[in-house]
Amino acid sequence: MRPTQNPKTYRVKSFGCQMNVYDGDRMAELLAEQGITPAPEGEQADLVVLNTCHIREKAAEKVYSDIGRIVKDWDGEDGSSPLIAVAGCVAQAEGEEIMARAPAVTMVVGPQAYHRLPDMLREATSGKRVTDTDMPAETKFDALPKRRRSGPTAFLTVQEGCDKFCTYCVVPYTRGAEVSRPHADLVEEAKRLVDGGAREITLLGQNVNAWTGENARGQPVGLDGLIRELAEIPDLARIRYTTSHPNDMTEGLIAAHGEIAKLMPFLHLPVQAGNDRVLKAMNRSHTVESYLRILEQVRAVRPDIALSGDFIVGFPGETDAEFEDTLGLVEAVGYAQCFSFKYSPRPGTPAATMDDQIAAAVMDERLQRLQAALNRDQLAFNKASVGKTCEVLVERKGKHPGQWLGKSPWLQSVHFTGEAQIGDLVRVELAEAGPNSISARLLETAAA
């Protein structure tokens, strides 16, 4: 089979983190500028981009499974085959191996090189197989098209890469060193997103609160300074940021939570474990005490803040008592939301070769106990919200006639019925809480 020579339609399938969603959207914009249109839902695409994540276990095997499914389901004319591109962190980590193992793949492009996708596509349609996993010194963002359209919520990558080198993590190897985008570029892109329909912008980075830059007056600023600037955009109603590192929670950023009304009362601050010895083995730069002190400071300036985090269970050498410390931390914090995972060794990371790897059955049992505690606290937070009035940003229609779905300031999923439109900010009373969503009573449309 030969690849489709002139692809007319594309589909980008993104896995993993919100930064991958952002990257997937930007790749879609690049393809659209080449005159290629999105494939209608349920129809095959001439070009499929698998935008991969390398954080989870067996990430590469899932990519090969998807490639096989695409080829099997393809119904091309004249013996042609689809163009398949593998992008993202798996592409960066295993580029040459993907080309060797999957002959159906025509392009492999890393997360720092996807701005070259149009050039790679021209080579691929001429019969070549192309790999680009370079991490160039020049920023890819300068080569991306200007953003013109947006839904009511939008992502904006402000920082990429990581210098922390946690012993379990591949991000420094697949995304490179920490790099901050220029202040002026971010303000311009945010204004374009708002002009295109965005009411809420989430600032993204592997360590988003490590962002630094210079404002228009040439003054050095951190993430709090950028947030203050963006809050001046008239039609931007909400600002969020993720994912943060405890080491980069500055006094200015903490203060911003109490001073900037548009900064939503939600903080995702991963801790990963509740025991200092385990944290040190992970090469996390904080302790349980320093982490709790940050949360105390944030709650002091914004008492209603919703807290979120990440946890890894079964890190090499973690004892039963050390895991109990993690449960104790969960009990002490009372998270509104959380993500939790079993440790999974990533090739090339120091933790993958550590002694005392934990048995799968032990990790399973620990994860179930941890998730039960986190689910308990999430439900408790939602129930405590019942009776509050707040604004909800309407993001999409619900399953039932007249039903709408959106997010509360605390990032809870809220559903209600009544007169509304996508992009509206409506005032509701939170009425009934479930573990994953809250039903609400519409009071009024606050702003359209």
GROMACS .gro file of C-alpha atoms in nm:
model
  448
    1MET     CA    1   0.000   0.000   0.000
    2ARG     CA    2   0.118   0.353  -0.074
    3PRO     CA    3   0.036   0.656   0.145
    4THR     CA    4  -0.237   0.895   0.035
    5GLN     CA    5  -0.067   1.152  -0.186
    6ASN     CA    6  -0.290   1.453  -0.126
    7PRO     CA    7  -0.464   1.430   0.211
    8LYS     CA    8  -0.787   1.626   0.221
    9THR     CA    9  -0.891   1.548   0.578
   10TYR     CA   10  -0.712   1.507   0.910
   11ARG     CA   11  -0.776   1.394   1.265
   12VAL     CA   12  -0.555   1.477   1.565
   13LYS     CA   13  -0.592   1.238   1.858
   14SER     CA   14  -0.426   1.372   2.175
   15PHE     CA   15  -0.346   1.167   2.483
   16GLY     CA   16  -0.244   1.270   2.834
   17CYS     CA   17  -0.192   1.616   2.974
   18GLN     CA   18  -0.353   1.949   2.892
   19MET     CA   19  -0.032   2.062   2.723
   20ASN     CA   20  -0.084   1.782   2.473
   21VAL     CA   21  -0.435   1.914   2.412
   22TYR     CA   22  -0.284   2.256   2.344
   23ASP     CA   23  -0.020   2.106   2.112
   24GLY     CA   24  -0.287   1.904   1.934
   25ASP     CA   25  -0.492   2.218   1.870
   26ARG     CA   26  -0.187   2.397   1.732
   27MET     CA   27  -0.107   2.106   1.498
   28ALA     CA   28  -0.468   2.116   1.378
   29GLU     CA   29  -0.426   2.486   1.301
   30LEU     CA   30  -0.108   2.412   1.105
   31LEU     CA   31  -0.286   2.147   0.898
   32ALA     CA   32  -0.585   2.374   0.839
   33GLU     CA   33  -0.349   2.637   0.697
   34GLN     CA   34  -0.244   2.376   0.440
   35GLY     CA   35  -0.605   2.350   0.323
   36ILE     CA   36  -0.672   2.020   0.501
   37THR     CA   37  -1.004   2.000   0.684
   38PRO     CA   38  -1.105   1.805   0.995
   39ALA     CA   39  -1.258   1.467   0.917
   40PRO     CA   40  -1.627   1.452   1.010
   41GLU     CA   41  -1.707   1.254   1.324
   42GLY     CA   42  -1.730   0.885   1.246
   43GLU     CA   43  -1.548   0.911   0.913
   44GLN     CA   44  -1.190   0.807   0.842
   45ALA     CA   45  -0.925   1.072   0.788
   46ASP     CA   46  -0.658   1.076   0.517
   47LEU     CA   47  -0.406   1.196   0.777
   48VAL     CA   48  -0.410   1.084   1.140
   49VAL     CA   49  -0.184   1.247   1.400
   50LEU     CA   50  -0.138   1.049   1.723
   51ASN     CA   51  -0.023   1.307   1.976
   52THR     CA   52   0.121   1.084   2.246
   53CYS     CA   53   0.202   1.096   2.617
   54HIS     CA   54   0.486   0.898   2.776
   55ILE     CA   55   0.385   0.933   3.140
   56ARG     CA   56   0.160   0.631   3.169
   57GLU     CA   57   0.258   0.265   3.167
   58LYS     CA   58   0.272   0.089   2.830
   59ALA     CA   59   0.227   0.422   2.648
   60ALA     CA   60   0.428   0.305   2.347
   61GLU     CA   61   0.236  -0.022   2.316
   62LYS     CA   62  -0.091   0.170   2.307
   63VAL     CA   63   0.048   0.374   2.018
   64TYR     CA   64   0.127   0.061   1.817
   65SER     CA   65  -0.221  -0.071   1.893
   66ASP     CA   66  -0.376   0.249   1.759
   67ILE     CA   67  -0.159   0.236   1.448
   68GLY     CA   68  -0.273  -0.120   1.378
   69ARG     CA   69  -0.637  -0.023   1.425
   70ILE     CA   70  -0.609   0.272   1.185
   71VAL     CA   71  -0.455   0.055   0.915
   72LYS     CA   72  -0.706  -0.226   0.966
   73ASP     CA   73  -1.006   0.008   0.947
   74TRP     CA   74  -0.878   0.202   0.647
   75ASP     CA   75  -1.093   0.180   0.336
   76GLY     CA   76  -0.885   0.364   0.081
   77GLU     CA   77  -0.913   0.368  -0.296
   78ASP     CA   78  -0.652   0.247  -0.545
   79GLY     CA   79  -0.459   0.054  -0.283
   80SER     CA   80  -0.365   0.368  -0.089
   81SER     CA   81  -0.306   0.381   0.287
   82PRO     CA   82  -0.357   0.662   0.538
   83LEU     CA   83  -0.082   0.900   0.634
   84ILE     CA   84   0.001   0.838   1.000
   85ALA     CA   85   0.207   1.076   1.211
   86VAL     CA   86   0.321   0.997   1.565
   87ALA     CA   87   0.381   1.315   1.764
   88GLY     CA   88   0.443   1.404   2.127
   89CYS     CA   89   0.655   1.251   2.400
   90VAL     CA   90   0.652   0.888   2.281
   91ALA     CA   91   0.772   1.016   1.944
   92GLN     CA   92   1.054   1.205   2.115
   93ALA     CA   93   1.160   0.907   2.325
   94GLU     CA   94   1.124   0.628   2.069
   95GLY     CA   95   1.134   0.793   1.726
   96GLU     CA   96   1.362   0.555   1.540
   97GLU     CA   97   1.209   0.247   1.703
   98ILE     CA   98   0.863   0.359   1.591
   99MET     CA   99   0.985   0.387   1.235
  100ALA     CA  100   1.139   0.040   1.256
  101ARG     CA  101   0.842  -0.132   1.421
  102ALA     CA  102   0.557   0.040   1.238
  103PRO     CA  103   0.605   0.063   0.859
  104ALA     CA  104   0.264   0.230   0.829
  105VAL     CA  105   0.396   0.540   1.007
  106THR     CA  106   0.511   0.809   0.766
  107MET     CA  107   0.606   1.086   1.011
  108VAL     CA  108   0.749   1.099   1.363
  109VAL     CA  109   0.770   1.444   1.521
  110GLY     CA  110   0.870   1.545   1.874
  111PRO     CA  111   0.690   1.804   2.088
  112GLN     CA  112   0.951   2.072   2.015
  113ALA     CA  113   0.945   2.022   1.639
  114TYR     CA  114   0.577   1.999   1.541
  115HIS     CA  115   0.586   2.346   1.386
  116ARG     CA  116   0.772   2.172   1.102
  117LEU     CA  117   0.476   1.944   1.033
  118PRO     CA  118   0.380   2.112   0.700
  119ASP     CA  119   0.733   2.060   0.560
  120MET     CA  120   0.735   1.701   0.684
  121LEU     CA  121   0.397   1.643   0.523
  122ARG     CA  122   0.527   1.759   0.186
  123GLU     CA  123   0.811   1.507   0.211
  124ALA     CA  124   0.576   1.230   0.325
  125THR     CA  125   0.337   1.282   0.035
  126SER     CA  126   0.629   1.242  -0.203
  127GLY     CA  127   0.694   0.894  -0.064
  128LYS     CA  128   0.950   0.962   0.209
  129ARG     CA  129   0.933   0.861   0.574
  130VAL     CA  130   1.038   1.155   0.793
  131THR     CA  131   1.156   1.185   1.154
  132ASP     CA  132   1.217   1.511   1.341
  133THR     CA  133   1.285   1.493   1.713
  134ASP     CA  134   1.524   1.787   1.735
  135MET     CA  135   1.499   2.035   2.021
  136PRO     CA  136   1.598   2.352   1.837
  137ALA     CA  137   1.721   2.660   2.018
  138GLU     CA  138   1.466   2.879   1.840
  139THR     CA  139   1.116   2.869   1.977
  140LYS     CA  140   0.856   2.675   1.781
  141PHE     CA  141   0.588   2.926   1.881
  142ASP     CA  142   0.724   3.189   1.640
  143ALA     CA  143   0.647   2.953   1.351
  144LEU     CA  144   0.291   2.870   1.455
  145PRO     CA  145  -0.008   3.045   1.295
  146LYS     CA  146  -0.187   3.325   1.478
  147ARG     CA  147  -0.483   3.195   1.678
  148ARG     CA  148  -0.816   3.322   1.548
  149ARG     CA  149  -1.093   3.109   1.699
  150SER     CA  150  -1.158   2.967   2.042
  151GLY     CA  151  -1.426   2.804   2.249
  152PRO     CA  152  -1.533   2.960   2.580
  153THR     CA  153  -1.233   2.797   2.751
  154ALA     CA  154  -0.883   2.795   2.606
  155PHE     CA  155  -0.536   2.670   2.694
  156LEU     CA  156  -0.229   2.888   2.661
  157THR     CA  157   0.115   2.729   2.699
  158VAL     CA  158   0.342   2.979   2.876
  159GLN     CA  159   0.629   2.751   2.981
  160GLU     CA  160   0.768   2.419   2.864
  161GLY     CA  161   1.022   2.168   2.988
  162CYS     CA  162   1.151   2.083   3.332
  163ASP     CA  163   1.474   2.122   3.526
  164LYS     CA  164   1.355   1.936   3.838
  165PHE     CA  165   1.459   1.581   3.732
  166CYS     CA  166   1.225   1.387   3.959
  167THR     CA  167   1.362   1.034   3.952
  168TYR     CA  168   1.041   0.881   3.812
  169CYS     CA  169   0.975   1.132   3.533
  170VAL     CA  170   1.069   1.143   3.163
  171VAL     CA  171   0.960   1.502   3.099
  172PRO     CA  172   1.313   1.657   3.115
  173TYR     CA  173   1.419   1.408   2.846
  174THR     CA  174   1.115   1.440   2.619
  175ARG     CA  175   1.032   1.810   2.661
  176GLY     CA  176   1.377   1.949   2.740
  177ALA     CA  177   1.489   2.219   2.983
  178GLU     CA  178   1.258   2.480   3.132
  179VAL     CA  179   1.184   2.757   2.882
  180SER     CA  180   0.954   3.054   2.934
  181ARG     CA  181   0.776   3.218   2.643
  182PRO     CA  182   0.813   3.596   2.617
  183HIS     CA  183   0.567   3.809   2.812
  184ALA     CA  184   0.459   4.016   2.511
  185ASP     CA  185   0.387   3.706   2.300
  186LEU     CA  186   0.167   3.562   2.572
  187VAL     CA  187  -0.033   3.882   2.619
  188GLU     CA  188  -0.086   3.903   2.244
  189GLU     CA  189  -0.195   3.540   2.217
  190ALA     CA  190  -0.430   3.577   2.514
  191LYS     CA  191  -0.593   3.883   2.354
  192ARG     CA  192  -0.637   3.687   2.030
  193LEU     CA  193  -0.800   3.402   2.221
  194VAL     CA  194  -1.041   3.642   2.388
  195ASP     CA  195  -1.118   3.811   2.055
  196GLY     CA  196  -1.186   3.461   1.921
  197GLY     CA  197  -1.440   3.379   2.191
  198ALA     CA  198  -1.248   3.265   2.501
  199ARG     CA  199  -1.392   3.374   2.837
  200GLU     CA  200  -1.153   3.161   3.044
  201ILE     CA  201  -0.784   3.093   2.982
  202THR     CA  202  -0.580   2.824   3.157
  203LEU     CA  203  -0.207   2.894   3.157
  204LEU     CA  204  -0.009   2.575   3.099
  205GLY     CA  205   0.340   2.452   3.172
  206GLN     CA  206   0.522   2.144   3.296
  207ASN     CA  207   0.613   2.376   3.584
  208VAL     CA  208   0.389   2.667   3.499
  209ASN     CA  209   0.478   2.867   3.809
  210ALA     CA  210   0.845   2.859   3.706
  211TRP     CA  211   0.756   3.104   3.427
  212THR     CA  212   0.960   3.424   3.426
  213GLY     CA  213   0.985   3.713   3.187
  214GLU     CA  214   1.001   4.090   3.141
  215ASN     CA  215   0.691   4.302   3.114
  216ALA     CA  216   0.641   4.590   2.870
  217ARG     CA  217   0.833   4.821   3.106
  218GLY     CA  218   1.134   4.592   3.108
  219GLN     CA  219   1.072   4.479   3.465
  220PRO     CA  220   1.131   4.115   3.560
  221VAL     CA  221   0.807   3.941   3.656
  222GLY     CA  222   0.696   3.594   3.759
  223LEU     CA  223   0.373   3.414   3.686
  224ASP     CA  224   0.182   3.643   3.921
  225GLY     CA  225   0.294   3.943   3.716
  226LEU     CA  226   0.174   3.777   3.395
  227ILE     CA  227  -0.161   3.693   3.557
  228ARG     CA  228  -0.203   4.054   3.670
  229GLU     CA  229  -0.141   4.172   3.313
  230LEU     CA  230  -0.386   3.924   3.163
  231ALA     CA  231  -0.649   4.021   3.419
  232GLU     CA  232  -0.657   4.365   3.252
  233ILE     CA  233  -0.801   4.216   2.930
  234PRO     CA  234  -1.163   4.343   2.947
  235ASP     CA  235  -1.356   4.044   2.811
  236LEU     CA  236  -1.146   3.779   2.985
  237ALA     CA  237  -1.352   3.662   3.281
  238ARG     CA  238  -1.145   3.383   3.432
  239ILE     CA  239  -0.781   3.278   3.465
  240ARG     CA  240  -0.643   2.943   3.583
  241TYR     CA  241  -0.298   2.783   3.575
  242THR     CA  242  -0.157   2.431   3.589
  243THR     CA  243   0.063   2.236   3.666
  244SER     CA  244   0.258   2.390   3.953
  245HIS     CA  245   0.560   2.279   4.151
  246PRO     CA  246   0.579   2.351   4.526
  247ASN     CA  247   0.933   2.484   4.479
  248ASP     CA  248   0.803   2.768   4.259
  249MET     CA  249   0.509   2.889   4.472
  250THR     CA  250   0.635   3.242   4.531
  251GLU     CA  251   0.495   3.492   4.779
  252GLY     CA  252   0.371   3.700   4.488
  253LEU     CA  253   0.179   3.411   4.335
  254ILE     CA  254   0.026   3.320   4.670
  255ALA     CA  255  -0.079   3.681   4.721
  256ALA     CA  256  -0.233   3.692   4.374
  257HIS     CA  257  -0.491   3.436   4.483
  258GLY     CA  258  -0.627   3.686   4.731
  259GLU     CA  259  -0.592   3.997   4.516
  260ILE     CA  260  -0.699   3.909   4.161
  261ALA     CA  261  -1.071   3.842   4.126
  262LYS     CA  262  -1.032   3.682   3.783
  263LEU     CA  263  -0.788   3.422   3.919
  264MET     CA  264  -1.015   3.133   4.005
  265PRO     CA  265  -1.008   2.978   4.356
  266PHE     CA  266  -0.844   2.654   4.247
  267LEU     CA  267  -0.485   2.535   4.293
  268HIS     CA  268  -0.339   2.216   4.150
  269LEU     CA  269  -0.018   2.157   4.345
  270PRO     CA  270   0.121   1.802   4.314
  271VAL     CA  271   0.289   1.656   4.622
  272GLN     CA  272   0.332   1.292   4.499
  273ALA     CA  273   0.381   1.135   4.846
  274GLY     CA  274   0.321   1.207   5.212
  275ASN     CA  275   0.654   1.085   5.350
  276ASP     CA  276   0.979   1.283   5.350
  277ARG     CA  277   1.208   0.986   5.281
  278VAL     CA  278   1.002   0.891   4.975
  279LEU     CA  279   0.994   1.252   4.858
  280LYS     CA  280   1.374   1.269   4.882
  281ALA     CA  281   1.406   0.944   4.685
  282MET     CA  282   1.179   1.098   4.423
  283ASN     CA  283   1.409   1.405   4.415
  284ARG     CA  284   1.122   1.629   4.510
  285SER     CA  285   1.257   1.952   4.658
  286HIS     CA  286   0.986   1.994   4.922
  287THR     CA  287   0.897   1.821   5.246
  288VAL     CA  288   0.555   1.740   5.383
  289GLU     CA  289   0.589   2.030   5.626
  290SER     CA  290   0.690   2.283   5.359
  291TYR     CA  291   0.409   2.164   5.132
  292LEU     CA  292   0.148   2.203   5.407
  293ARG     CA  293   0.288   2.547   5.490
  294ILE     CA  294   0.226   2.660   5.130
  295LEU     CA  295  -0.132   2.537   5.143
  296GLU     CA  296  -0.184   2.717   5.473
  297GLN     CA  297  -0.056   3.042   5.320
  298VAL     CA  298  -0.283   3.007   5.016
  299ARG     CA  299  -0.586   2.933   5.234
  300ALA     CA  300  -0.505   3.238   5.445
  301VAL     CA  301  -0.546   3.470   5.145
  302ARG     CA  302  -0.824   3.270   4.975
  303PRO     CA  303  -1.019   3.069   5.235
  304ASP     CA  304  -1.256   2.910   4.981
  305ILE     CA  305  -0.982   2.777   4.755
  306ALA     CA  306  -1.023   2.426   4.612
  307LEU     CA  307  -0.704   2.222   4.635
  308SER     CA  308  -0.593   1.953   4.395
  309GLY     CA  309  -0.282   1.737   4.366
  310ASP     CA  310  -0.109   1.431   4.225
  311PHE     CA  311  -0.002   1.116   4.410
  312ILE     CA  312   0.214   0.818   4.315
  313VAL     CA  313   0.176   0.498   4.516
  314GLY     CA  314   0.425   0.212   4.519
  315PHE     CA  315   0.738   0.415   4.448
  316PRO     CA  316   1.041   0.182   4.485
  317GLY     CA  317   1.110   0.113   4.851
  318GLU     CA  318   0.785   0.264   4.982
  319THR     CA  319   0.690   0.080   5.300
  320ASP     CA  320   0.344   0.024   5.441
  321ALA     CA  321   0.412   0.284   5.709
  322GLU     CA  322   0.527   0.539   5.449
  323PHE     CA  323   0.211   0.482   5.249
  324GLU     CA  324   0.009   0.540   5.567
  325ASP     CA  325   0.183   0.879   5.587
  326THR     CA  326   0.037   0.959   5.246
  327LEU     CA  327  -0.311   0.874   5.371
  328GLY     CA  328  -0.243   1.098   5.668
  329LEU     CA  329  -0.153   1.387   5.440
  330VAL     CA  330  -0.474   1.338   5.242
  331GLU     CA  331  -0.669   1.347   5.566
  332ALA     CA  332  -0.495   1.667   5.673
  333VAL     CA  333  -0.550   1.855   5.344
  334GLY     CA  334  -0.902   1.760   5.235
  335TYR     CA  335  -0.854   1.781   4.858
  336ALA     CA  336  -1.139   1.893   4.634
  337GLN     CA  337  -0.996   1.689   4.345
  338CYS     CA  338  -0.692   1.470   4.295
  339PHE     CA  339  -0.512   1.242   4.052
  340SER     CA  340  -0.348   0.924   4.176
  341PHE     CA  341  -0.144   0.660   3.997
  342LYS     CA  342   0.056   0.346   4.053
  343TYR     CA  343   0.428   0.396   4.002
  344SER     CA  344   0.532   0.274   3.661
  345PRO     CA  345   0.900   0.262   3.560
  346ARG     CA  346   0.995   0.480   3.267
  347PRO     CA  347   1.303   0.364   3.075
  348GLY     CA  348   1.602   0.591   3.130
  349THR     CA  349   1.484   0.736   3.460
  350PRO     CA  350   1.681   0.668   3.783
  351ALA     CA  351   1.382   0.514   3.962
  352ALA     CA  352   1.346   0.244   3.697
  353THR     CA  353   1.665   0.075   3.821
  354MET     CA  354   1.616   0.131   4.194
  355ASP     CA  355   1.606  -0.166   4.430
  356ASP     CA  356   1.289  -0.274   4.610
  357GLN     CA  357   1.043  -0.235   4.325
  358ILE     CA  358   0.695  -0.280   4.472
  359ALA     CA  359   0.479  -0.578   4.372
  360ALA     CA  360   0.182  -0.501   4.147
  361ALA     CA  361  -0.068  -0.648   4.396
  362VAL     CA  362   0.063  -0.422   4.672
  363MET     CA  363   0.036  -0.116   4.448
  364ASP     CA  364  -0.317  -0.212   4.348
  365GLU     CA  365  -0.427  -0.238   4.711
  366ARG     CA  366  -0.264   0.093   4.805
  367LEU     CA  367  -0.414   0.273   4.509
  368GLN     CA  368  -0.763   0.150   4.593
  369ARG     CA  369  -0.729   0.275   4.951
  370LEU     CA  370  -0.590   0.610   4.840
  371GLN     CA  371  -0.858   0.664   4.578
  372ALA     CA  372  -1.129   0.576   4.828
  373ALA     CA  373  -0.998   0.850   5.057
  374LEU     CA  374  -0.968   1.102   4.773
  375ASN     CA  375  -1.318   1.021   4.644
  376ARG     CA  376  -1.454   1.064   4.996
  377ASP     CA  377  -1.301   1.410   5.022
  378GLN     CA  378  -1.412   1.515   4.674
  379LEU     CA  379  -1.772   1.425   4.756
  380ALA     CA  380  -1.744   1.607   5.089
  381PHE     CA  381  -1.615   1.920   4.913
  382ASN     CA  382  -1.901   1.906   4.662
  383LYS     CA  383  -2.159   1.857   4.937
  384ALA     CA  384  -2.018   2.151   5.129
  385SER     CA  385  -2.079   2.363   4.817
  386VAL     CA  386  -2.453   2.298   4.815
  387GLY     CA  387  -2.645   2.619   4.883
  388LYS     CA  388  -2.372   2.845   4.745
  389THR     CA  389  -2.448   3.085   4.461
  390CYS     CA  390  -2.178   3.131   4.200
  391GLU     CA  391  -2.115   3.191   3.833
  392VAL     CA  392  -2.085   2.898   3.594
  393LEU     CA  393  -1.920   2.933   3.254
  394VAL     CA  394  -2.136   2.742   3.005
  395GLU     CA  395  -1.914   2.514   2.794
  396ARG     CA  396  -2.154   2.281   2.612
  397LYS     CA  397  -2.501   2.131   2.593
  398GLY     CA  398  -2.595   1.845   2.823
  399LYS     CA  399  -2.753   1.511   2.734
  400HIS     CA  400  -3.107   1.620   2.815
  401PRO     CA  401  -3.322   1.885   2.641
  402GLY     CA  402  -3.251   2.230   2.779
  403GLN     CA  403  -2.957   2.108   2.988
  404TRP     CA  404  -2.625   2.290   2.995
  405LEU     CA  405  -2.284   2.197   3.135
  406GLY     CA  406  -2.010   2.419   3.269
  407LYS     CA  407  -1.760   2.476   3.546
  408SER     CA  408  -1.790   2.649   3.880
  409PRO     CA  409  -1.509   2.877   4.001
  410TRP     CA  410  -1.378   2.572   4.193
  411LEU     CA  411  -1.357   2.367   3.869
  412GLN     CA  412  -1.655   2.150   3.961
  413SER     CA  413  -1.867   2.016   3.675
  414VAL     CA  414  -2.210   2.178   3.705
  415HIS     CA  415  -2.527   2.100   3.509
  416PHE     CA  416  -2.852   2.297   3.499
  417THR     CA  417  -3.153   2.356   3.276
  418GLY     CA  418  -3.285   2.686   3.145
  419GLU     CA  419  -3.218   2.958   2.890
  420ALA     CA  420  -2.846   2.985   2.817
  421GLN     CA  421  -2.587   2.979   2.541
  422ILE     CA  422  -2.235   2.843   2.514
  423GLY     CA  423  -1.999   3.109   2.648
  424ASP     CA  424  -2.250   3.260   2.890
  425LEU     CA  425  -2.155   3.327   3.250
  426VAL     CA  426  -2.468   3.241   3.443
  427ARG     CA  427  -2.547   3.272   3.813
  428VAL     CA  428  -2.671   2.955   3.973
  429GLU     CA  429  -2.745   2.807   4.311
  430LEU     CA  430  -2.565   2.477   4.367
  431ALA     CA  431  -2.843   2.238   4.463
  432GLU     CA  432  -2.740   1.870   4.475
  433ALA     CA  433  -2.392   1.720   4.489
  434GLY     CA  434  -2.264   1.394   4.347
  435PRO     CA  435  -1.909   1.260   4.351
  436ASN     CA  436  -1.822   1.402   4.009
  437SER     CA  437  -2.074   1.677   3.939
  438ILE     CA  438  -2.326   1.915   4.092
  439SER     CA  439  -2.676   1.998   3.975
  440ALA     CA  440  -2.775   2.362   4.000
  441ARG     CA  441  -3.073   2.596   3.974
  442LEU     CA  442  -3.038   2.878   3.725
  443LEU     CA  443  -3.083   3.220   3.883
  444GLU     CA  444  -2.984   3.460   3.606
  445THR     CA  445  -2.757   3.507   3.310
  446ALA     CA  446  -2.473   3.720   3.442
  447ALA     CA  447  -2.299   3.802   3.116
  448ALA     CA  448  -2.315   3.686   2.756
   0.00000   0.00000   0.00000
